[in-house]
């Protein structure tokens, strides 16, 4: 009788079952090649040289600060327990526990970054008076505490301050326990019993961070990849939840999902796959790390079948802890469009890196925001002193997203806004000051009638009225909204304090980046200096002089009334994006009686054809790829990439199509308490299938 081991004496090969992470099977179980491992080493070296890792001394200081905050909140709770007449035993046992979440809990924080902390206290210590009044006063009296700023009316109430120079965001959650155990398991569902919605949101930060670390295949690979992509997002101007882009938890969830799809990949592979997957993701299909759970506690979870508001979300990224929520509800059609362009940029660079035609530094080229548009909105924020400015700026910044939505609503989506999440300071002003900017362009592909104008004065006035509802307004707090053309931009927005000449020769990476915003305009020459094509009028005369006259604009007014545009547009354009007026259902109409804005008229060329400097040749037809307009500078490398990657991409797309079936990956998967999946929901997803073509 022949042994089951076979004639060779070795057992027959049996394929190990593929472990599933998340709601679908992995796309690929392939491990790294030697080249992938070397690229990962190069990436980690680049991140270290970029200063993304803190020194041991700073790490030790953070731990010391957390211990001191723990002592402060424990004494605070004991003091309140004694004042409220509890027994000596309860006073002795009284406690509050400090938890961390966000980048610090995930292990991806860097030098100078803040620590997101949560204080969990007993049921008799409340947020409104005890936390925001008594604890606030205790902190204010300490020398180590500076820049103390309570924000009680935020979606997640928070107290911001610096403790011995370390930025701290402190939340509070009062749970239904008389005594909070030092070893409290915050992931346990019992902590959510008998608490209000703000408390649930406060607790969820820690619960989500813990779940993410449990759901990724390799924590170290996840951390390196997330650290890389957060740095990339900040360099490319798409890191800001409050402005309508993505914040730390959003990026963590996106990276964690890619780690699930490629469980054996190393960081260099995961970065490349990140851009490859999300350039092909068909939003608003949700990104989920696990099934959406329901519980008898009755909190609302993300469900577009039941909740009409959930159907208006453009980029759902669902948190993995109960109650599951959309962490990216702030994303609008405009910010989604910008992020998709940046994903495409990242994908193009990663393809070059894999072909050894580019280095990692190319991926992190800063975004040329002030060279990407011809028209901008400038929002100046001033206050009497630095403390007032900190509070006033926080209020205005949290409402900037509403200005974007108001403009898109009032122009029916034909005028697109690109809010830039960086703030700029004019040091020459005598008062405390900062400014934010928004790029403006007409929607591509929109047929504009001759002489049509965009008058957004009503939108701006409505925005100003909403800003003036600030409950803690003080004299000196002012806001100015003005329209500026590219040549009018103030010098302080440029790194060296002066404007670069527009005919400056750009690197291939910068050229490719700028072409992402080339609104139907393509450069046809090798040099930016030679790229300007002179137009002639009907008599054949050179019209360059007349064009320059059209672009001349009056000096900005220094009055309180903002200069807002009422712009004439030409009749042709090309492009990609769509408007979504459902997003605006909750906004009120503009107040026509409150209209103090001056008008600055733009020429027909000012908005539309928002090409960057050095690009003037109008391309014919519409291309769904936002990066389709390429200069000769990039043509050779692009065609080479297409040839060498055609087969590889086809294999990937076939595999992605096969694995990411709509009724498992995209449908809203729900799980009951006994772990049974709701098969009806899985088989009938409410959201369309994942497409393998790049979204525009």
Short mmCIF file of N, CA and C in Angstrom, two decimals, residues 23 50 101 114 145 181 190 212 235 238 276 298 301 317 322 390 395 403 407 487 508 522 540 619 622 644 646 664 678:
data_model
loop_
_atom_site.label_atom_id
_atom_site.label_comp_id
_atom_site.label_asym_id
_atom_site.label_seq_id
_atom_site.Cartn_x
_atom_site.Cartn_y
_atom_site.Cartn_z
N UNK A 23 -14.76 42.88 4.09
CA UNK A 23 -16.01 42.37 3.51
C UNK A 23 -15.79 41.59 2.22
N UNK A 50 12.68 63.32 5.73
CA UNK A 50 11.70 64.41 5.68
C UNK A 50 11.27 64.85 7.07
N UNK A 101 -6.40 58.63 20.91
CA UNK A 101 -6.89 58.14 19.61
C UNK A 101 -6.22 58.95 18.52
N UNK A 114 -0.37 67.10 17.32
CA UNK A 114 -1.14 67.12 18.56
C UNK A 114 -1.46 65.69 19.02
N UNK A 145 -0.04 75.25 30.90
CA UNK A 145 -1.13 75.29 29.92
C UNK A 145 -1.17 76.65 29.24
N UNK A 181 -13.40 52.21 36.07
CA UNK A 181 -12.26 51.33 36.34
C UNK A 181 -11.04 51.78 35.54
N UNK A 190 -21.01 48.07 26.31
CA UNK A 190 -21.71 48.58 27.50
C UNK A 190 -21.40 50.05 27.77
N UNK A 212 -9.46 49.64 13.85
CA UNK A 212 -8.59 49.69 12.67
C UNK A 212 -7.36 48.82 12.89
N UNK A 235 1.03 67.66 1.37
CA UNK A 235 1.81 68.32 0.31
C UNK A 235 0.94 68.66 -0.89
N UNK A 238 -4.82 68.24 0.13
CA UNK A 238 -6.10 67.54 0.26
C UNK A 238 -6.24 66.91 1.65
N UNK A 276 -3.84 53.12 -7.30
CA UNK A 276 -4.43 52.32 -8.38
C UNK A 276 -5.87 51.98 -8.08
N UNK A 298 -29.99 51.12 19.60
CA UNK A 298 -30.85 51.98 18.80
C UNK A 298 -30.21 53.21 18.20
N UNK A 301 -27.23 54.21 12.35
CA UNK A 301 -26.03 53.83 11.62
C UNK A 301 -26.19 54.26 10.17
N UNK A 317 -16.96 56.89 3.62
CA UNK A 317 -15.90 56.08 4.22
C UNK A 317 -16.40 55.72 5.61
N UNK A 322 -19.32 50.26 16.10
CA UNK A 322 -20.72 50.65 16.30
C UNK A 322 -20.80 51.94 17.13
N UNK A 390 -7.47 83.17 17.21
CA UNK A 390 -7.52 81.71 17.27
C UNK A 390 -8.96 81.22 17.31
N UNK A 395 -13.85 79.40 14.01
CA UNK A 395 -15.25 79.50 13.63
C UNK A 395 -15.39 79.70 12.12
N UNK A 403 -19.50 78.11 2.26
CA UNK A 403 -19.35 79.08 1.17
C UNK A 403 -19.19 78.36 -0.16
N UNK A 407 -21.97 78.76 -3.26
CA UNK A 407 -21.61 79.21 -4.60
C UNK A 407 -22.02 78.19 -5.63
N UNK A 487 -2.66 87.52 -10.92
CA UNK A 487 -1.58 88.50 -10.88
C UNK A 487 -1.73 89.47 -9.71
N UNK A 508 9.18 68.22 -15.09
CA UNK A 508 8.14 67.36 -15.68
C UNK A 508 7.03 67.03 -14.70
N UNK A 522 -4.13 72.77 -23.78
CA UNK A 522 -2.95 71.91 -23.79
C UNK A 522 -1.76 72.66 -24.34
N UNK A 540 -6.56 90.23 -38.51
CA UNK A 540 -5.24 89.64 -38.60
C UNK A 540 -4.21 90.33 -37.75
N UNK A 619 -7.71 72.54 -26.87
CA UNK A 619 -7.88 71.20 -27.42
C UNK A 619 -9.34 70.97 -27.76
N UNK A 622 -13.91 66.27 -25.75
CA UNK A 622 -13.96 66.09 -24.31
C UNK A 622 -13.31 64.77 -23.96
N UNK A 644 4.26 49.67 -21.52
CA UNK A 644 4.85 48.69 -20.62
C UNK A 644 3.86 48.19 -19.58
N UNK A 646 0.35 48.06 -20.08
CA UNK A 646 -0.95 47.72 -20.63
C UNK A 646 -1.41 46.35 -20.17
N UNK A 664 -21.10 42.09 -2.73
CA UNK A 664 -20.35 41.84 -1.50
C UNK A 664 -19.49 43.03 -1.13
N UNK A 678 -27.37 39.81 6.65
CA UNK A 678 -28.65 40.04 6.00
C UNK A 678 -28.48 39.81 4.50
#
